mmCIF file of C-alpha atoms in Angstrom:
data_model
loop_
_atom_site.group_PDB
_atom_site.id
_atom_site.type_symbol
_atom_site.label_atom_id
_atom_site.label_comp_id
_atom_site.label_asym_id
_atom_site.label_seq_id
_atom_site.Cartn_x
_atom_site.Cartn_y
_atom_site.Cartn_z
ATOM 1 C CA MET A 1 0.000 0.000 0.000
ATOM 2 C CA ASN A 2 1.508 3.401 -0.925
ATOM 3 C CA LYS A 3 1.982 6.172 1.621
ATOM 4 C CA THR A 4 -0.820 8.416 0.348
ATOM 5 C CA ARG A 5 -3.433 5.678 0.459
ATOM 6 C CA LEU A 6 -2.294 4.665 3.925
ATOM 7 C CA CYS A 7 -2.600 8.264 5.156
ATOM 8 C CA VAL A 8 -6.076 8.589 3.684
ATOM 9 C CA MET A 9 -7.108 5.342 5.287
ATOM 10 C CA ILE A 10 -5.772 6.256 8.714
ATOM 11 C CA SER A 11 -7.451 9.681 8.501
ATOM 12 C CA ALA A 12 -10.754 8.031 7.721
ATOM 13 C CA LEU A 13 -10.310 5.647 10.620
ATOM 14 C CA VAL A 14 -9.365 8.449 12.990
ATOM 15 C CA LEU A 15 -12.230 10.674 11.853
ATOM 16 C CA SER A 16 -14.727 7.875 12.228
ATOM 17 C CA THR A 17 -13.405 6.934 15.631
ATOM 18 C CA LEU A 18 -12.739 10.451 16.947
ATOM 19 C CA ALA A 19 -16.461 10.411 17.604
ATOM 20 C CA PHE A 20 -15.435 8.313 20.532
ATOM 21 C CA ALA A 21 -12.719 10.647 21.833
ATOM 22 C CA GLN A 22 -13.590 10.541 25.479
ATOM 23 C CA ASP A 23 -13.092 14.242 26.084
ATOM 24 C CA SER A 24 -15.834 15.276 23.647
ATOM 25 C CA VAL A 25 -18.211 12.356 23.513
ATOM 26 C CA LYS A 26 -21.653 12.748 21.988
ATOM 27 C CA PRO A 27 -24.388 11.088 24.070
ATOM 28 C CA ASP A 28 -25.433 8.791 21.211
ATOM 29 C CA ASP A 29 -21.844 7.621 20.783
ATOM 30 C CA ALA A 30 -21.429 6.969 24.509
ATOM 31 C CA ILE A 31 -24.704 5.028 24.596
ATOM 32 C CA GLU A 32 -23.708 2.967 21.566
ATOM 33 C CA TYR A 33 -20.299 2.255 23.075
ATOM 34 C CA ARG A 34 -21.526 1.173 26.495
ATOM 35 C CA GLN A 35 -24.218 -1.034 24.984
ATOM 36 C CA GLY A 36 -21.547 -2.610 22.769
ATOM 37 C CA LEU A 37 -19.364 -3.107 25.819
ATOM 38 C CA MET A 38 -22.154 -4.809 27.767
ATOM 39 C CA THR A 39 -22.884 -7.034 24.774
ATOM 40 C CA VAL A 40 -19.253 -8.141 24.566
ATOM 41 C CA ILE A 41 -19.106 -8.722 28.334
ATOM 42 C CA GLY A 42 -22.328 -10.726 28.165
ATOM 43 C CA TRP A 43 -21.044 -12.775 25.229
ATOM 44 C CA ASN A 44 -18.067 -13.840 27.312
ATOM 45 C CA PHE A 45 -20.073 -14.205 30.527
ATOM 46 C CA GLY A 46 -22.448 -16.717 28.942
ATOM 47 C CA PRO A 47 -19.993 -19.624 28.598
ATOM 48 C CA LEU A 48 -18.746 -19.018 32.149
ATOM 49 C CA GLY A 49 -22.237 -19.153 33.585
ATOM 50 C CA ALA A 50 -23.051 -22.244 31.544
ATOM 51 C CA MET A 51 -20.003 -24.027 32.989
ATOM 52 C CA VAL A 52 -20.757 -22.861 36.538
ATOM 53 C CA LYS A 53 -24.340 -24.087 36.258
ATOM 54 C CA GLY A 54 -23.285 -27.420 34.738
ATOM 55 C CA LYS A 55 -25.022 -26.694 31.409
ATOM 56 C CA ARG A 56 -21.668 -27.131 29.729
ATOM 57 C CA SER A 57 -18.741 -29.291 30.799
ATOM 58 C CA PHE A 58 -15.981 -27.397 32.545
ATOM 59 C CA ASP A 59 -13.090 -26.445 30.288
ATOM 60 C CA ALA A 60 -10.326 -24.706 32.196
ATOM 61 C CA THR A 61 -8.738 -23.106 29.129
ATOM 62 C CA GLU A 62 -12.050 -21.780 27.819
ATOM 63 C CA PHE A 63 -12.968 -20.474 31.248
ATOM 64 C CA ALA A 64 -9.676 -18.633 31.596
ATOM 65 C CA ARG A 65 -9.922 -17.223 28.070
ATOM 66 C CA HIS A 66 -13.365 -15.701 28.559
ATOM 67 C CA ALA A 67 -12.533 -14.494 32.054
ATOM 68 C CA GLU A 68 -9.410 -12.732 30.775
ATOM 69 C CA ARG A 69 -11.364 -10.927 28.057
ATOM 70 C CA ILE A 70 -13.907 -9.687 30.569
ATOM 71 C CA ALA A 71 -11.158 -8.551 32.923
ATOM 72 C CA ALA A 72 -9.346 -6.700 30.132
ATOM 73 C CA ILE A 73 -12.355 -4.510 29.360
ATOM 74 C CA SER A 74 -13.858 -4.420 32.849
ATOM 75 C CA ASP A 75 -12.285 -1.076 33.720
ATOM 76 C CA SER A 76 -13.836 0.660 30.747
ATOM 77 C CA VAL A 77 -17.441 0.802 31.922
ATOM 78 C CA ILE A 78 -17.248 4.220 33.542
ATOM 79 C CA GLU A 79 -16.016 6.025 30.433
ATOM 80 C CA GLY A 80 -19.235 5.069 28.685
ATOM 81 C CA PHE A 81 -21.237 7.287 31.033
ATOM 82 C CA PRO A 82 -20.165 10.896 30.402
ATOM 83 C CA LYS A 83 -22.370 13.660 31.771
ATOM 84 C CA GLY A 84 -25.305 14.345 29.505
ATOM 85 C CA SER A 85 -25.595 10.800 28.168
ATOM 86 C CA ASP A 86 -28.748 10.022 30.168
ATOM 87 C CA LYS A 87 -30.539 10.740 26.893
ATOM 88 C CA GLY A 88 -29.548 10.228 23.294
ATOM 89 C CA SER A 89 -30.865 11.841 20.105
ATOM 90 C CA SER A 90 -31.306 8.577 18.238
ATOM 91 C CA GLU A 91 -30.123 5.965 20.737
ATOM 92 C CA ARG A 92 -32.316 4.663 23.581
ATOM 93 C CA THR A 93 -30.622 3.966 26.891
ATOM 94 C CA ALA A 94 -31.447 1.811 29.884
ATOM 95 C CA ALA A 95 -29.247 3.951 32.108
ATOM 96 C CA LYS A 96 -31.193 5.727 34.826
ATOM 97 C CA ALA A 97 -30.588 9.468 35.215
ATOM 98 C CA ASP A 98 -29.890 8.654 38.868
ATOM 99 C CA ILE A 99 -26.386 7.562 37.873
ATOM 100 C CA TRP A 100 -25.315 11.161 37.606
ATOM 101 C CA ASN A 101 -26.976 12.076 40.928
ATOM 102 C CA HIS A 102 -25.039 9.312 42.679
ATOM 103 C CA TRP A 103 -21.817 9.390 40.701
ATOM 104 C CA ASP A 104 -19.530 8.279 43.569
ATOM 105 C CA ASP A 105 -21.699 5.252 44.248
ATOM 106 C CA PHE A 106 -21.946 4.389 40.537
ATOM 107 C CA GLN A 107 -18.198 4.696 40.168
ATOM 108 C CA ALA A 108 -17.668 2.492 43.227
ATOM 109 C CA LYS A 109 -19.946 -0.164 41.739
ATOM 110 C CA ALA A 110 -18.127 0.002 38.411
ATOM 111 C CA ASN A 111 -14.848 -0.419 40.291
ATOM 112 C CA ASP A 112 -16.246 -3.419 42.185
ATOM 113 C CA PHE A 113 -17.035 -5.090 38.863
ATOM 114 C CA HIS A 114 -13.504 -4.435 37.637
ATOM 115 C CA THR A 115 -11.923 -5.704 40.858
ATOM 116 C CA GLN A 116 -13.913 -8.939 40.934
ATOM 117 C CA ALA A 117 -13.548 -9.519 37.191
ATOM 118 C CA ARG A 118 -9.793 -9.113 37.459
ATOM 119 C CA LEU A 119 -9.727 -11.567 40.376
ATOM 120 C CA LEU A 120 -11.762 -14.052 38.324
ATOM 121 C CA ALA A 121 -9.242 -13.947 35.497
ATOM 122 C CA ASP A 122 -6.361 -14.423 37.940
ATOM 123 C CA ILE A 123 -8.082 -17.247 39.813
ATOM 124 C CA ALA A 124 -9.000 -18.932 36.504
ATOM 125 C CA LYS A 125 -5.306 -19.469 35.733
ATOM 126 C CA ALA A 126 -5.146 -21.971 38.590
ATOM 127 C CA ASN A 127 -7.707 -24.287 36.898
ATOM 128 C CA ASP A 128 -9.649 -24.863 40.117
ATOM 129 C CA GLU A 129 -13.291 -25.362 39.151
ATOM 130 C CA ALA A 130 -14.645 -24.750 42.651
ATOM 131 C CA LYS A 131 -12.713 -21.505 43.095
ATOM 132 C CA ASN A 132 -13.788 -20.333 39.619
ATOM 133 C CA LYS A 133 -17.415 -20.953 40.570
ATOM 134 C CA GLU A 134 -17.095 -19.060 43.832
ATOM 135 C CA GLN A 135 -15.468 -16.069 42.178
ATOM 136 C CA PHE A 136 -17.872 -16.100 39.229
ATOM 137 C CA LYS A 137 -20.718 -15.565 41.675
ATOM 138 C CA LYS A 138 -18.919 -12.561 43.142
ATOM 139 C CA VAL A 139 -18.611 -11.035 39.683
ATOM 140 C CA ALA A 140 -22.287 -11.716 38.988
ATOM 141 C CA GLU A 141 -23.168 -9.980 42.253
ATOM 142 C CA THR A 142 -21.373 -6.819 41.178
ATOM 143 C CA CYS A 143 -23.355 -6.800 37.906
ATOM 144 C CA LYS A 144 -26.590 -7.207 39.828
ATOM 145 C CA ALA A 145 -25.734 -4.557 42.422
ATOM 146 C CA CYS A 146 -25.265 -1.936 39.726
ATOM 147 C CA HIS A 147 -28.108 -3.020 37.459
ATOM 148 C CA ASP A 148 -30.633 -3.210 40.325
ATOM 149 C CA LYS A 149 -29.998 0.408 41.158
ATOM 150 C CA TYR A 150 -29.075 2.078 37.882
ATOM 151 C CA LYS A 151 -30.551 0.132 34.983
ATOM 152 C CA GLN A 152 -34.179 0.441 33.973
ATOM 153 C CA LYS A 153 -36.169 -2.345 32.377
ATOM 154 C CA MET A 154 -36.590 -1.550 28.686
ATOM 155 C CA MET B 1 -27.815 -11.832 49.429
ATOM 156 C CA ASN B 2 -29.423 -15.184 50.284
ATOM 157 C CA LYS B 3 -28.689 -18.350 48.315
ATOM 158 C CA THR B 4 -32.080 -18.570 46.594
ATOM 159 C CA ARG B 5 -31.948 -15.004 45.292
ATOM 160 C CA LEU B 6 -28.382 -15.528 44.100
ATOM 161 C CA CYS B 7 -29.414 -18.696 42.236
ATOM 162 C CA VAL B 8 -32.343 -16.932 40.602
ATOM 163 C CA MET B 9 -30.096 -14.068 39.572
ATOM 164 C CA ILE B 10 -27.411 -16.309 38.094
ATOM 165 C CA SER B 11 -30.055 -18.318 36.217
ATOM 166 C CA ALA B 12 -31.445 -15.128 34.737
ATOM 167 C CA LEU B 13 -27.966 -14.027 33.731
ATOM 168 C CA VAL B 14 -27.149 -17.400 32.201
ATOM 169 C CA LEU B 15 -30.483 -17.605 30.356
ATOM 170 C CA SER B 16 -30.063 -14.132 28.977
ATOM 171 C CA THR B 17 -26.489 -14.777 27.945
ATOM 172 C CA LEU B 18 -26.950 -18.360 26.723
ATOM 173 C CA ALA B 19 -28.306 -16.659 23.624
ATOM 174 C CA PHE B 20 -24.649 -16.070 22.955
ATOM 175 C CA ALA B 21 -23.550 -19.669 23.522
ATOM 176 C CA GLN B 22 -21.286 -20.012 20.542
ATOM 177 C CA ASP B 23 -22.452 -23.505 19.626
ATOM 178 C CA SER B 24 -26.063 -22.439 18.979
ATOM 179 C CA VAL B 25 -25.899 -18.778 18.084
ATOM 180 C CA LYS B 26 -28.877 -17.040 16.534
ATOM 181 C CA PRO B 27 -27.904 -14.802 13.588
ATOM 182 C CA ASP B 28 -29.318 -11.680 15.256
ATOM 183 C CA ASP B 29 -27.290 -12.357 18.400
ATOM 184 C CA ALA B 30 -24.097 -12.894 16.419
ATOM 185 C CA ILE B 31 -24.690 -9.694 14.465
ATOM 186 C CA GLU B 32 -25.358 -7.731 17.657
ATOM 187 C CA TYR B 33 -22.244 -9.196 19.276
ATOM 188 C CA ARG B 34 -19.867 -8.480 16.419
ATOM 189 C CA GLN B 35 -21.180 -4.948 16.008
ATOM 190 C CA GLY B 36 -20.690 -4.413 19.749
ATOM 191 C CA LEU B 37 -17.185 -5.809 19.434
ATOM 192 C CA MET B 38 -16.310 -3.468 16.561
ATOM 193 C CA THR B 39 -17.730 -0.538 18.528
ATOM 194 C CA VAL B 40 -15.549 -1.347 21.527
ATOM 195 C CA ILE B 41 -12.477 -1.828 19.312
ATOM 196 C CA GLY B 42 -13.215 1.475 17.567
ATOM 197 C CA TRP B 43 -13.679 3.247 20.906
ATOM 198 C CA ASN B 44 -10.186 2.186 21.933
ATOM 199 C CA PHE B 45 -8.693 2.714 18.476
ATOM 200 C CA GLY B 46 -9.755 6.354 18.399
ATOM 201 C CA PRO B 47 -7.366 7.663 21.078
ATOM 202 C CA LEU B 48 -4.493 5.701 19.514
ATOM 203 C CA GLY B 49 -5.136 7.188 16.081
ATOM 204 C CA ALA B 50 -5.463 10.654 17.578
ATOM 205 C CA MET B 51 -2.050 10.315 19.241
ATOM 206 C CA VAL B 52 -0.438 8.866 16.109
ATOM 207 C CA LYS B 53 -1.804 11.732 13.999
ATOM 208 C CA GLY B 54 -0.742 14.360 16.530
ATOM 209 C CA LYS B 55 -4.332 15.406 17.306
ATOM 210 C CA ARG B 56 -3.691 14.503 20.929
ATOM 211 C CA SER B 57 -0.418 14.632 22.830
ATOM 212 C CA PHE B 58 1.272 11.266 23.216
ATOM 213 C CA ASP B 59 0.600 9.595 26.550
ATOM 214 C CA ALA B 60 2.488 6.311 26.872
ATOM 215 C CA THR B 61 0.269 4.932 29.648
ATOM 216 C CA GLU B 62 -2.954 5.754 27.819
ATOM 217 C CA PHE B 63 -1.597 4.299 24.596
ATOM 218 C CA ALA B 64 -0.622 1.062 26.304
ATOM 219 C CA ARG B 65 -3.972 0.832 28.099
ATOM 220 C CA HIS B 66 -6.076 1.135 24.954
ATOM 221 C CA ALA B 67 -3.745 -1.114 22.976
ATOM 222 C CA GLU B 68 -3.997 -3.818 25.645
ATOM 223 C CA ARG B 69 -7.791 -3.723 25.582
ATOM 224 C CA ILE B 70 -7.857 -4.110 21.820
ATOM 225 C CA ALA B 71 -5.373 -6.975 21.993
ATOM 226 C CA ALA B 72 -7.393 -8.753 24.673
ATOM 227 C CA ILE B 73 -10.510 -8.921 22.498
ATOM 228 C CA SER B 74 -8.783 -9.083 19.115
ATOM 229 C CA ASP B 75 -9.017 -12.886 18.883
ATOM 230 C CA SER B 76 -12.776 -12.862 19.294
ATOM 231 C CA VAL B 77 -13.773 -11.489 15.895
ATOM 232 C CA ILE B 78 -14.192 -14.829 14.154
ATOM 233 C CA GLU B 79 -16.711 -16.216 16.648
ATOM 234 C CA GLY B 80 -19.076 -13.401 15.728
ATOM 235 C CA PHE B 81 -19.465 -14.837 12.211
ATOM 236 C CA PRO B 82 -21.166 -18.231 12.539
ATOM 237 C CA LYS B 83 -22.648 -19.793 9.403
ATOM 238 C CA GLY B 84 -26.041 -18.368 8.623
ATOM 239 C CA SER B 85 -25.389 -14.945 10.118
ATOM 240 C CA ASP B 86 -25.117 -13.220 6.739
ATOM 241 C CA LYS B 87 -28.710 -12.146 7.417
ATOM 242 C CA GLY B 88 -30.555 -11.355 10.612
ATOM 243 C CA SER B 89 -34.290 -11.294 11.355
ATOM 244 C CA SER B 90 -34.243 -7.900 13.027
ATOM 245 C CA GLU B 91 -30.581 -6.890 12.849
ATOM 246 C CA ARG B 92 -28.955 -5.398 9.745
ATOM 247 C CA THR B 93 -25.415 -6.448 8.971
ATOM 248 C CA ALA B 94 -22.603 -4.952 6.918
ATOM 249 C CA ALA B 95 -20.976 -8.363 6.555
ATOM 250 C CA LYS B 96 -20.860 -9.536 2.953
ATOM 251 C CA ALA B 97 -22.128 -13.049 2.243
ATOM 252 C CA ASP B 98 -18.762 -13.590 0.545
ATOM 253 C CA ILE B 99 -17.220 -14.154 3.970
ATOM 254 C CA TRP B 100 -18.643 -17.650 4.078
ATOM 255 C CA ASN B 101 -17.535 -18.375 0.498
ATOM 256 C CA HIS B 102 -13.968 -17.431 1.416
ATOM 257 C CA TRP B 103 -13.844 -18.604 4.985
ATOM 258 C CA ASP B 104 -10.127 -19.494 5.036
ATOM 259 C CA ASP B 105 -9.204 -16.063 3.740
ATOM 260 C CA PHE B 106 -11.567 -14.319 6.189
ATOM 261 C CA GLN B 107 -10.144 -16.330 9.054
ATOM 262 C CA ALA B 108 -6.600 -15.482 7.958
ATOM 263 C CA LYS B 109 -7.470 -11.783 7.919
ATOM 264 C CA ALA B 110 -9.051 -12.020 11.373
ATOM 265 C CA ASN B 111 -5.887 -13.724 12.596
ATOM 266 C CA ASP B 112 -3.738 -10.978 11.062
ATOM 267 C CA PHE B 113 -5.684 -8.411 13.061
ATOM 268 C CA HIS B 114 -5.151 -10.395 16.245
ATOM 269 C CA THR B 115 -1.441 -10.877 15.579
ATOM 270 C CA GLN B 116 -0.774 -7.207 14.851
ATOM 271 C CA ALA B 117 -2.995 -6.005 17.706
ATOM 272 C CA ARG B 118 -1.147 -8.266 20.146
ATOM 273 C CA LEU B 119 2.174 -6.932 18.852
ATOM 274 C CA LEU B 120 0.930 -3.369 19.315
ATOM 275 C CA ALA B 121 0.074 -4.016 22.961
ATOM 276 C CA ASP B 122 3.475 -5.620 23.554
ATOM 277 C CA ILE B 123 5.368 -2.853 21.758
ATOM 278 C CA ALA B 124 3.381 -0.207 23.647
ATOM 279 C CA LYS B 125 4.891 -1.380 26.929
ATOM 280 C CA ALA B 126 8.272 -0.044 25.778
ATOM 281 C CA ASN B 127 6.924 3.540 25.573
ATOM 282 C CA ASP B 128 8.556 4.215 22.220
ATOM 283 C CA GLU B 129 6.340 6.651 20.355
ATOM 284 C CA ALA B 130 7.898 5.974 16.949
ATOM 285 C CA LYS B 131 7.552 2.196 17.270
ATOM 286 C CA ASN B 132 3.962 2.580 18.501
ATOM 287 C CA LYS B 133 3.161 4.669 15.437
ATOM 288 C CA GLU B 134 4.741 2.128 13.076
ATOM 289 C CA GLN B 135 2.877 -0.790 14.622
ATOM 290 C CA PHE B 136 -0.411 1.140 14.822
ATOM 291 C CA LYS B 137 -0.304 1.504 11.043
ATOM 292 C CA LYS B 138 0.153 -2.242 10.681
ATOM 293 C CA VAL B 139 -2.938 -2.853 12.804
ATOM 294 C CA ALA B 140 -4.896 -0.317 10.767
ATOM 295 C CA GLU B 141 -3.832 -2.103 7.587
ATOM 296 C CA THR B 142 -5.291 -5.383 8.844
ATOM 297 C CA CYS B 143 -8.625 -3.637 9.542
ATOM 298 C CA LYS B 144 -8.634 -2.169 6.056
ATOM 299 C CA ALA B 145 -7.650 -5.431 4.361
ATOM 300 C CA CYS B 146 -10.652 -7.209 5.829
ATOM 301 C CA HIS B 147 -13.142 -4.352 5.513
ATOM 302 C CA ASP B 148 -12.227 -3.639 1.883
ATOM 303 C CA LYS B 149 -13.096 -7.182 0.924
ATOM 304 C CA TYR B 150 -15.825 -8.257 3.331
ATOM 305 C CA LYS B 151 -17.671 -5.202 4.644
ATOM 306 C CA GLN B 152 -20.313 -3.430 2.630
ATOM 307 C CA LYS B 153 -21.057 0.266 2.906
ATOM 308 C CA MET B 154 -24.317 0.690 4.864
#
């Protein structure tokens, strides 16, 4: 690929993704991002839950792989909730406006998720099914704690 | 939280996420997942591109953080393209049907992205702005190579 084409391509990529520059995020972009993030987390959470509940046979490598992915993106929840993103122009959101009235608590809950998700990925390296199960439940509790308070039923 | 409530909560989580169990994925769920994945990748790609293009001052820690997130989920593209997901019932997709006619090539391109993204995260730990920039372009090239061939303009 010649230099000019590469520059044009990178510019296009940057322009299309600058929409997501966290210091000037449009509400619709933040909503789209956080919904995408939750979808990816859920996609990886599914196999873990299936193994924990015995709906799928335990596979230590698979468990660790999905747990690591969740951990890697678990600290990026909070950036999807900039001020003003309680409403979008074209995107609907399940986020309650209360988030921004209780920002410290919301941030603490987001941090809890990150902490427990990171622990799950670390524990999963030891291939101990019982310990994975115990820690999985702790992660699930952090999801529930935040969703119960700050997510509306759509 | 008592045991019964915890069990009910985990069941709900598993049921809602089993939709994403990769061995029986509905086309709409796969489409939603891969679009979420691309959104999250793009969200993290934006700050990197901005730094590479000089639109934002270079911050080694930030660069490494975003690069690591992309790397961590970069091997999960292919699972978002199960057979039959060229069309959804309610979800629109930009994926060309050609993907499934050229599966080996598509898989190779997805692997290229993963390889270069992993390298970017590793290189980013050395805090060398010039090397980051060089490797960022290689990652961007893998995105373009796949999109040019297999992504339609929506």
